[in-house]
GROMACS .gro file of N, CA and C in nm:
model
  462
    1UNK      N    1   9.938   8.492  18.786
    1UNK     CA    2  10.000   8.418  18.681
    1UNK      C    3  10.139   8.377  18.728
    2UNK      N    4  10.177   8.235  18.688
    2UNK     CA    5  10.283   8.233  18.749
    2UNK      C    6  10.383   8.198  18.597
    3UNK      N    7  10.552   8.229  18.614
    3UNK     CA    8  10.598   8.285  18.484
    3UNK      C    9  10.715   8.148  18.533
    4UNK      N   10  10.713   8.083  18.372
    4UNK     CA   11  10.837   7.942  18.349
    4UNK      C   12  10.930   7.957  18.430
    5UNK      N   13  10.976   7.831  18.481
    5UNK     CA   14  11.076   7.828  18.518
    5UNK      C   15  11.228   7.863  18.413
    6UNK      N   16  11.188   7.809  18.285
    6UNK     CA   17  11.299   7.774  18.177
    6UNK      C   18  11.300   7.964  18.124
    7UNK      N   19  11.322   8.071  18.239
    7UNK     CA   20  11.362   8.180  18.118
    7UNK      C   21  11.508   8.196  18.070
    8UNK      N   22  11.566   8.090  17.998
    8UNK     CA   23  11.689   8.125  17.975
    8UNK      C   24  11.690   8.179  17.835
    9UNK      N   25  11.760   8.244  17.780
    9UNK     CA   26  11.823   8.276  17.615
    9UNK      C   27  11.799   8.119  17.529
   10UNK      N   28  11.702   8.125  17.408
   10UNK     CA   29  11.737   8.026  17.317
   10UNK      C   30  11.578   7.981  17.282
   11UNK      N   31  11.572   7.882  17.227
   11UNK     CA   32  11.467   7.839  17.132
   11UNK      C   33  11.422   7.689  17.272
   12UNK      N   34  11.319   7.656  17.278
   12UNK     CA   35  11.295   7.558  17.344
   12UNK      C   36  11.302   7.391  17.188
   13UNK      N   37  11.297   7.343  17.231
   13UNK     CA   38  11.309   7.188  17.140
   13UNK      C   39  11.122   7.186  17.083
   14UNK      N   40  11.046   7.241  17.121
   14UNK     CA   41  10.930   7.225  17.027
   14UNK      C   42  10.958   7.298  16.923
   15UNK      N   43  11.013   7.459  16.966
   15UNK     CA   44  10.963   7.546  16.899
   15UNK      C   45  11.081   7.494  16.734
   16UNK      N   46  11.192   7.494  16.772
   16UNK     CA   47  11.294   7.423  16.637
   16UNK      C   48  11.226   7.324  16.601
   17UNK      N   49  11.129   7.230  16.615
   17UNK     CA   50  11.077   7.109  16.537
   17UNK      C   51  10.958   7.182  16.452
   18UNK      N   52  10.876   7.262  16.516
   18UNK     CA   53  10.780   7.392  16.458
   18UNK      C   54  10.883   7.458  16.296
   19UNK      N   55  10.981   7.488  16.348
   19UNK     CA   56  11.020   7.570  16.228
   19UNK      C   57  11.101   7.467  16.129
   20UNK      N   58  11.174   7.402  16.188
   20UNK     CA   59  11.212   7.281  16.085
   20UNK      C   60  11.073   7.227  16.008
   21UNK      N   61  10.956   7.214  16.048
   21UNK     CA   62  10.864   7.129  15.988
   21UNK      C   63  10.824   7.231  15.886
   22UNK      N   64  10.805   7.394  15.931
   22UNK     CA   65  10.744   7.467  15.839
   22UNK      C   66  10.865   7.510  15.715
   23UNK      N   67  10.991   7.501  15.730
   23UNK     CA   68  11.066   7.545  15.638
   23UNK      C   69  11.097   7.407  15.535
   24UNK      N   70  11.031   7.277  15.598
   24UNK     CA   71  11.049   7.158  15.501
   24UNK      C   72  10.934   7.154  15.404
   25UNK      N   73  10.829   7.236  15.419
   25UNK     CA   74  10.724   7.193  15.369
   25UNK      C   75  10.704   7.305  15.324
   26UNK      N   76  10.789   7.458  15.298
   26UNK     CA   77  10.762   7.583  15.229
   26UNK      C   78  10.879   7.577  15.109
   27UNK      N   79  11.003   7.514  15.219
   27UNK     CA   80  11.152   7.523  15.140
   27UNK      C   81  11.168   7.442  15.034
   28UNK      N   82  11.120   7.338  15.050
   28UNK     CA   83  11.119   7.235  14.925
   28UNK      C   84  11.058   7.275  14.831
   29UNK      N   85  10.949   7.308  14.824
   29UNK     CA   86  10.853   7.377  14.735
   29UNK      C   87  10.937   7.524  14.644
   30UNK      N   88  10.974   7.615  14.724
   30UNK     CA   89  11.060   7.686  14.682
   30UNK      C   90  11.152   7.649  14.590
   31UNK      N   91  11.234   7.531  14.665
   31UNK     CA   92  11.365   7.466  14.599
   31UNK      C   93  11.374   7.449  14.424
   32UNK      N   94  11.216   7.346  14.461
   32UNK     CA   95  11.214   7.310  14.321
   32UNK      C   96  11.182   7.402  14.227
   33UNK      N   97  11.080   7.517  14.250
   33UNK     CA   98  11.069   7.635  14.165
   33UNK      C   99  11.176   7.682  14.127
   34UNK      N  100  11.265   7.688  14.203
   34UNK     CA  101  11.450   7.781  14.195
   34UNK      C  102  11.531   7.735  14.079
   35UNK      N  103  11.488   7.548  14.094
   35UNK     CA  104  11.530   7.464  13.996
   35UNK      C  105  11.494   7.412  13.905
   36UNK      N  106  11.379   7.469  13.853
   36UNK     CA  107  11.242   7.434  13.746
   36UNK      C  108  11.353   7.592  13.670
   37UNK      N  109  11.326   7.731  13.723
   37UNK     CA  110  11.333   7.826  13.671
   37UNK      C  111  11.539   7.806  13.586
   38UNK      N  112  11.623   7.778  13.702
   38UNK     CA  113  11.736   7.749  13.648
   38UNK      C  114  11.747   7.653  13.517
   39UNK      N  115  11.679   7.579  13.539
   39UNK     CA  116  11.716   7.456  13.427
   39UNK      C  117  11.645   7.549  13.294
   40UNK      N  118  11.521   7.610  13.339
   40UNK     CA  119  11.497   7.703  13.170
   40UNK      C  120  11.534   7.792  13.110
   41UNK      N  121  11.617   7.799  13.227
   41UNK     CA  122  11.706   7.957  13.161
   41UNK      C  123  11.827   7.890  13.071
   42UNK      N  124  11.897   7.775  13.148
   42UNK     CA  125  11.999   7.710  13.087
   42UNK      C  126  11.975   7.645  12.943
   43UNK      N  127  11.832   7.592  12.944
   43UNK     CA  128  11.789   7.551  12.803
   43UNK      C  129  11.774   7.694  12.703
   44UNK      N  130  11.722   7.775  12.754
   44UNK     CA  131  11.724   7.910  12.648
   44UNK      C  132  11.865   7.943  12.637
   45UNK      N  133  11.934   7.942  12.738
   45UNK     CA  134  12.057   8.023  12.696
   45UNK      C  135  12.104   7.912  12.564
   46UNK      N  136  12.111   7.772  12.620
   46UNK     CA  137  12.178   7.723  12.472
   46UNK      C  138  12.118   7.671  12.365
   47UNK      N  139  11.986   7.733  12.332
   47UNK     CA  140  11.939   7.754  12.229
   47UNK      C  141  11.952   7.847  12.162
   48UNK      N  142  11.968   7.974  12.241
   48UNK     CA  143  12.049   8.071  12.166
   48UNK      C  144  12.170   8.070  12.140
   49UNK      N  145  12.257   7.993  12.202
   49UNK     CA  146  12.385   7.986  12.157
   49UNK      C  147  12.396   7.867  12.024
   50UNK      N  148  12.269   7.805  12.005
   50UNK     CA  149  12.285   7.721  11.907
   50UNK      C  150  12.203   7.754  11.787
   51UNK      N  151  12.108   7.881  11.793
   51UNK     CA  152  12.028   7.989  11.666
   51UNK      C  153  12.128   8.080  11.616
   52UNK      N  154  12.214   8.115  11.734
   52UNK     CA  155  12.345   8.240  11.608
   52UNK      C  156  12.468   8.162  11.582
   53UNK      N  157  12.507   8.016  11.630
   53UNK     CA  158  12.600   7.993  11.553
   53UNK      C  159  12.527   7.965  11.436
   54UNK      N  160  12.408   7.889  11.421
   54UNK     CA  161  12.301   7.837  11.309
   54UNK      C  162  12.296   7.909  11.156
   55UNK      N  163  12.236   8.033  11.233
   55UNK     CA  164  12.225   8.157  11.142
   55UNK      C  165  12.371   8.169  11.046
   56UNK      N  166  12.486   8.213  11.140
   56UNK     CA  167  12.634   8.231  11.061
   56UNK      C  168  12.641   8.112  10.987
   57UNK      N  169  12.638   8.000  11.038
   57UNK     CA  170  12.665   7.903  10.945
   57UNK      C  171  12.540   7.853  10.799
   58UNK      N  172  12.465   7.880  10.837
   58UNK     CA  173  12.391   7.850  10.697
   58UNK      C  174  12.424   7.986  10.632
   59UNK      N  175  12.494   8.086  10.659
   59UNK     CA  176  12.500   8.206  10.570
   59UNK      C  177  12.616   8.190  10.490
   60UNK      N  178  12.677   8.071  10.608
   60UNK     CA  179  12.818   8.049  10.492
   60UNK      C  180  12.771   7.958  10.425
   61UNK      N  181  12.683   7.846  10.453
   61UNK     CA  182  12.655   7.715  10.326
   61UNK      C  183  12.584   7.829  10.181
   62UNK      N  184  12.536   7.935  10.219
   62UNK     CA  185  12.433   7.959  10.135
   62UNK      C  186  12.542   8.029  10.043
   63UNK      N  187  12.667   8.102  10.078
   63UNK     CA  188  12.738   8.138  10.001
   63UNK      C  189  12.811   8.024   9.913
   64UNK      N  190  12.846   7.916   9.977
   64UNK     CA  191  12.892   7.846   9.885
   64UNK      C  192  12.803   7.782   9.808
   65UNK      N  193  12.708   7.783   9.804
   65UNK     CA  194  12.615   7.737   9.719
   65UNK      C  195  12.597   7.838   9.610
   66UNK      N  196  12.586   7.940   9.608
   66UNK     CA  197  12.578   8.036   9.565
   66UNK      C  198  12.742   8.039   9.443
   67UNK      N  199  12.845   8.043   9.498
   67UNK     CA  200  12.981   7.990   9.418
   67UNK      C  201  12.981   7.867   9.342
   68UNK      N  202  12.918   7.806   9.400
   68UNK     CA  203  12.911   7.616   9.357
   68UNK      C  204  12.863   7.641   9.211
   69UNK      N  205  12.743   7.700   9.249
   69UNK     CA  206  12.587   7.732   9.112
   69UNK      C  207  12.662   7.798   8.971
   70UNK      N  208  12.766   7.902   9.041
   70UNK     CA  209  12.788   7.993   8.954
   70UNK      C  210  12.943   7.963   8.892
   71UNK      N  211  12.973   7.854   8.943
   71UNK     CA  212  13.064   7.745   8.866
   71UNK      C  213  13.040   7.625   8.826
   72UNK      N  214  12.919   7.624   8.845
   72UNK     CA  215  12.815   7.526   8.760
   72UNK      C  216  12.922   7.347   8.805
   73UNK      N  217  12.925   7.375   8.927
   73UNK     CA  218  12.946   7.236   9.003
   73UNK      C  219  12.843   7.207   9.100
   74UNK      N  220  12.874   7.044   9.145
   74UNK     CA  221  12.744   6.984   9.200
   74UNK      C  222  12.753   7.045   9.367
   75UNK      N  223  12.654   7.077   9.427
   75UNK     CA  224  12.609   7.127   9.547
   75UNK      C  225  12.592   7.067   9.647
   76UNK      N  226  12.554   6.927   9.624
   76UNK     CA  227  12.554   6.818   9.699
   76UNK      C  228  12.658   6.759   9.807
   77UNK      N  229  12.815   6.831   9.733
   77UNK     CA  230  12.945   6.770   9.794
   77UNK      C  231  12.973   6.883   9.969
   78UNK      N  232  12.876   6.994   9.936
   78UNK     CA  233  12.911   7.103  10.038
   78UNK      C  234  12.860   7.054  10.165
   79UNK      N  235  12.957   7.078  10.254
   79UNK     CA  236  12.952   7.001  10.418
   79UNK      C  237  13.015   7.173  10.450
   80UNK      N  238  12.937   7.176  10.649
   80UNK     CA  239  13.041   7.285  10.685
   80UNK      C  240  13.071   7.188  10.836
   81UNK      N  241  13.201   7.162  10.826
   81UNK     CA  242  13.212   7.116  11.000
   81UNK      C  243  13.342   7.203  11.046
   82UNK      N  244  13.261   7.305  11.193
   82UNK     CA  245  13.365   7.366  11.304
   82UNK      C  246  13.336   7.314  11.403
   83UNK      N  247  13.459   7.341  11.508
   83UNK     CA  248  13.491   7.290  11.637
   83UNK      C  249  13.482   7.443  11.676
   84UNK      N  250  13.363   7.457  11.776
   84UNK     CA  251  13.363   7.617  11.902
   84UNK      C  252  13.376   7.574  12.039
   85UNK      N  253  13.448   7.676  12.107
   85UNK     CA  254  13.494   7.624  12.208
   85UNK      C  255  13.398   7.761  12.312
   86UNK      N  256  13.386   7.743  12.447
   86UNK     CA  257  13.296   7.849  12.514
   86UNK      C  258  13.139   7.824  12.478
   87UNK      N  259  13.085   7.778  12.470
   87UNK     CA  260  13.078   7.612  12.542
   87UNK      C  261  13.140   7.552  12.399
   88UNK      N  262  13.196   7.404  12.465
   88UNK     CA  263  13.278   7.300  12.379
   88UNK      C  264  13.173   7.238  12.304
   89UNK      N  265  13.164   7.252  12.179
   89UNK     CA  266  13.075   7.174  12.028
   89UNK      C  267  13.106   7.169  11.977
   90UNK      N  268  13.040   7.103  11.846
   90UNK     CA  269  13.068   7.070  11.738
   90UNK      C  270  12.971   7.093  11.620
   91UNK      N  271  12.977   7.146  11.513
   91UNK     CA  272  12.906   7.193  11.455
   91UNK      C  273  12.899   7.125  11.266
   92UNK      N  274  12.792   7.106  11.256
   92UNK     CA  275  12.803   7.002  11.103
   92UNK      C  276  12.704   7.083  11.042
   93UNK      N  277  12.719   7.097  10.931
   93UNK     CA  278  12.614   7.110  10.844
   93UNK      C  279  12.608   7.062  10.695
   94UNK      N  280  12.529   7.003  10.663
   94UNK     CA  281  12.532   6.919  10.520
   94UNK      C  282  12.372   6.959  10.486
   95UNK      N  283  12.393   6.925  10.308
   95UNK     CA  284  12.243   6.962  10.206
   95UNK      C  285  12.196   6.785  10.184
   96UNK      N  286  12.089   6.744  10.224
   96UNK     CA  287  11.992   6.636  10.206
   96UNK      C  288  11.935   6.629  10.101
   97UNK      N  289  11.938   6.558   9.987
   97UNK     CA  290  11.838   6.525   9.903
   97UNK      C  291  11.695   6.523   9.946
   98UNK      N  292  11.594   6.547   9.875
   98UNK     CA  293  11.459   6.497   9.901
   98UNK      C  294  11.423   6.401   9.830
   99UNK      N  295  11.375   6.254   9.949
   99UNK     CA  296  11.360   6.139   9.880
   99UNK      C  297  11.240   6.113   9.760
  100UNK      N  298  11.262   6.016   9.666
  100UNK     CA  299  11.152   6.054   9.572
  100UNK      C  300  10.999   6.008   9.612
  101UNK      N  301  11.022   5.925   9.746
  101UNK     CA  302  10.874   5.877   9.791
  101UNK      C  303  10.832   6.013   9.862
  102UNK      N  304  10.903   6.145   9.862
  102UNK     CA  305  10.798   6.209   9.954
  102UNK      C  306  10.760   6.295   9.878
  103UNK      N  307  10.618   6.375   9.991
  103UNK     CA  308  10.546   6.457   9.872
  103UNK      C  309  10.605   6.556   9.794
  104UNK      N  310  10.694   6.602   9.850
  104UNK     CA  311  10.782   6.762   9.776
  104UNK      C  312  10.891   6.688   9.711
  105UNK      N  313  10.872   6.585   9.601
  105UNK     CA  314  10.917   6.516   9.547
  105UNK      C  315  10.984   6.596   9.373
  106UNK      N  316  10.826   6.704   9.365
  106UNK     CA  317  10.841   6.784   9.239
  106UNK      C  318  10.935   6.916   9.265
  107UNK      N  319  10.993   6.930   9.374
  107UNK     CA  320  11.090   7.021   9.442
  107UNK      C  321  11.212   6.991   9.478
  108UNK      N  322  11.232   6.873   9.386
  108UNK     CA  323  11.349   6.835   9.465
  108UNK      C  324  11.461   6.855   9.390
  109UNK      N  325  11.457   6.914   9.272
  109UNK     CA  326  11.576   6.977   9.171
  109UNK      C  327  11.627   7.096   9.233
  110UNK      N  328  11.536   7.177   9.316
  110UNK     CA  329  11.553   7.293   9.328
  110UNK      C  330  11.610   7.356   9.484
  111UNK      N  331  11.493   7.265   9.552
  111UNK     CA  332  11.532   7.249   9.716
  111UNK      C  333  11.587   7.130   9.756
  112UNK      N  334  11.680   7.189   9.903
  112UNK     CA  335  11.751   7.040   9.926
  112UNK      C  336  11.742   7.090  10.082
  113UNK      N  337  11.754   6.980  10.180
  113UNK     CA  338  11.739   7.012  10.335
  113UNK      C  339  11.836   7.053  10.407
  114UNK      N  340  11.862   7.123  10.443
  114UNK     CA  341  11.980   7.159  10.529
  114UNK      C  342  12.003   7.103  10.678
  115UNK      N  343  12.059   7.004  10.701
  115UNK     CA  344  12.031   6.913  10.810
  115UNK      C  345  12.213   7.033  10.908
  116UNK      N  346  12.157   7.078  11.004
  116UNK     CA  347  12.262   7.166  11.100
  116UNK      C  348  12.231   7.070  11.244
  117UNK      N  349  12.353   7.019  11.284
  117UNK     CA  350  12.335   6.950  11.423
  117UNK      C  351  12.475   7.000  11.523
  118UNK      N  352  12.464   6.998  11.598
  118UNK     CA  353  12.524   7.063  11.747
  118UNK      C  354  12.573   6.938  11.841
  119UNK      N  355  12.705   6.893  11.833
  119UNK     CA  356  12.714   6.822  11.945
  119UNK      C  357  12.816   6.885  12.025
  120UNK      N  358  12.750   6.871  12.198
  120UNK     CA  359  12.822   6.920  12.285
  120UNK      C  360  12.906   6.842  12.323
  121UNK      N  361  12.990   6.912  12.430
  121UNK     CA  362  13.105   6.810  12.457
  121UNK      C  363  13.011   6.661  12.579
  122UNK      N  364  12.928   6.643  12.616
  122UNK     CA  365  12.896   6.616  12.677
  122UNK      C  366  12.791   6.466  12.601
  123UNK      N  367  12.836   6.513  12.450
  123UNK     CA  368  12.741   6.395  12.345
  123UNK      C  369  12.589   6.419  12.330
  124UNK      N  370  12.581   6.531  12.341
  124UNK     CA  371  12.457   6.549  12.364
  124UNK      C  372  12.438   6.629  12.181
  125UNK      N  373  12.321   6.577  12.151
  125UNK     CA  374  12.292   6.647  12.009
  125UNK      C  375  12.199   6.716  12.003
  126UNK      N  376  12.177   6.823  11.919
  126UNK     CA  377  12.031   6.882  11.874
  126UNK      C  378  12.039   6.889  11.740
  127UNK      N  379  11.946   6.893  11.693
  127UNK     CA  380  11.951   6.881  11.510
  127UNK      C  381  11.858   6.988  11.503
  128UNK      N  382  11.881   7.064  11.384
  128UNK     CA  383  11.796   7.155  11.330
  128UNK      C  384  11.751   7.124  11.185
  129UNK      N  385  11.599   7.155  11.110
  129UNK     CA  386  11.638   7.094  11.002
  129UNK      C  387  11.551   7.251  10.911
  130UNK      N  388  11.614   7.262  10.780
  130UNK     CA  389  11.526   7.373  10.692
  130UNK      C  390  11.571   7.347  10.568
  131UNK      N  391  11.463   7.417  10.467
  131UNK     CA  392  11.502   7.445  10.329
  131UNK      C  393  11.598   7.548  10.272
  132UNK      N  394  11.687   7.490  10.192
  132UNK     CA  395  11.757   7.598  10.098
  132UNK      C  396  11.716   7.560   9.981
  133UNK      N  397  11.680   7.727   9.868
  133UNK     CA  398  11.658   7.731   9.739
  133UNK      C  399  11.795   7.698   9.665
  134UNK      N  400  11.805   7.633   9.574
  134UNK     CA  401  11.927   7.632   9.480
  134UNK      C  402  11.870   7.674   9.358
  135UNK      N  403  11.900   7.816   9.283
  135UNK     CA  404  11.808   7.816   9.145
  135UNK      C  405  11.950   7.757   9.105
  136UNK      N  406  11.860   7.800   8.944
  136UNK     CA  407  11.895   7.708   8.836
  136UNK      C  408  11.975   7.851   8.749
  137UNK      N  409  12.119   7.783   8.663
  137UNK     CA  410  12.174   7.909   8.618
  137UNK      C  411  12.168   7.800   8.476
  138UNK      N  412  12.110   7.899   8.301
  138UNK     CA  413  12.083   7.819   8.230
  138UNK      C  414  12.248   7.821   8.176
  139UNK      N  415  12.227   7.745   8.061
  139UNK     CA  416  12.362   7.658   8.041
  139UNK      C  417  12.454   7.755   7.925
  140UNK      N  418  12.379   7.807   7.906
  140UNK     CA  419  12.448   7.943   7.793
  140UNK      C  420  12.341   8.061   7.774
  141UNK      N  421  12.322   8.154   7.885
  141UNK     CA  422  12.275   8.270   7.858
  141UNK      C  423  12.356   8.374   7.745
  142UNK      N  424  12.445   8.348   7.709
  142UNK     CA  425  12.479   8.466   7.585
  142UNK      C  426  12.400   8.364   7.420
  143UNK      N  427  12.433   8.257   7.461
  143UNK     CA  428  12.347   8.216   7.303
  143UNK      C  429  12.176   8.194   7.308
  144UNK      N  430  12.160   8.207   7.437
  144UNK     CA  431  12.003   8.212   7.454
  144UNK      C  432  11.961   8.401   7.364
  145UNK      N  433  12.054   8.478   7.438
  145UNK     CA  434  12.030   8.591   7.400
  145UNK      C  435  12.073   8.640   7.232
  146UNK      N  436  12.192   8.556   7.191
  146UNK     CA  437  12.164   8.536   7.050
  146UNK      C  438  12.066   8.483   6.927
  147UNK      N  439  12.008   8.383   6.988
  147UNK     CA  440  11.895   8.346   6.920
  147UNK      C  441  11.771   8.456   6.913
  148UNK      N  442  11.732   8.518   7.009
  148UNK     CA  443  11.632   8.646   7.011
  148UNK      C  444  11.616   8.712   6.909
  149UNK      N  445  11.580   8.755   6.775
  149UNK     CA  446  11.540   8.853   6.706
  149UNK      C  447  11.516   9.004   6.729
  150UNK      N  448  11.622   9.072   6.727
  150UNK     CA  449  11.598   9.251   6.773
  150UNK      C  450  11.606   9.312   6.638
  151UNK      N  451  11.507   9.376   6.679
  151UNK     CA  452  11.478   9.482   6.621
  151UNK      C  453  11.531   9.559   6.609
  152UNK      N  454  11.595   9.621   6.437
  152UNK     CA  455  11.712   9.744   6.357
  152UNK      C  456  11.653   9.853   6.368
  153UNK      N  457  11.717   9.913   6.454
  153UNK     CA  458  11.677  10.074   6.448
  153UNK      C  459  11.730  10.178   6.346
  154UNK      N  460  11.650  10.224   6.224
  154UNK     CA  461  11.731  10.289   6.087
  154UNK      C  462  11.707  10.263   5.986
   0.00000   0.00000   0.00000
């Protein structure tokens, strides 16, 4: 057997076109998985950062609704808008009428939509949308309870 002339230290020029070809056609593939998985983590993370500001803030609309009712003013006027910073947004929340062409039309004294939207600094929006109950407080519970007939014990 007779042994190369070329035994020096190093990679010959096939063998680097060999591994360049196999790391273009393993690495890319990789790449994009790396960057499929990053981009979903980044969408969960700010979906959660946009479910607990959500949560706090409809807990505050629901309180003032709750004050509004029980000062027997209109509910309709309640808006909540903050500015959070870490990530930079903006935060709105307002109560929607339900229009009378739609079906939950016979619900609409009672429920109203809570339209919550998120803009980042970047203009980017997400909207969230749900129901809040508003009961009904009647208009004189002490003379409702005067009219009642009780019964004299004696």
């Amino acid at each position: 057997m007779i042994p190369f002339k070329n035994l020096k230290a190093g990679f010959s020029f096939i063998e680097i076109i060999v591994a360049l070809t196999l790391f273009a056609i393993f690495g890319s593939s990789l790449f994009l998985v790396q960057s499929n998985i990053f981009s979903k983590v980044l969408k969960t993370h700010q979906i959660l950062f946009f479910n607990q500001d959500n949560i706090y803030h409809i807990m505050q609309l629901k309180n003032k609704i709750h004050h509004a009712v029980a000062e027997k003013q209109s509910v309709d006027t309640i808006k909540i808008k903050e500015n959070k910073k870490n990530p930079d947004r903006s935060i709105d929340l307002k109560l929607i009428n339900i229009s009378d062409q739609s079906e939950l039309k016979n619900f609409s004294s009672n429920v109203r939509i809570v339209e919550s939207s998120v803009t980042y600094h970047d203009n980017r929006t997400i909207k969230w949308f749900s129901f809040v109950y508003i009961p009904e407080i009647a208009q004189d519970k002490q003379k409702e309870e005067s009219k009642t007939p009780q019964a004299k014990i004696g």
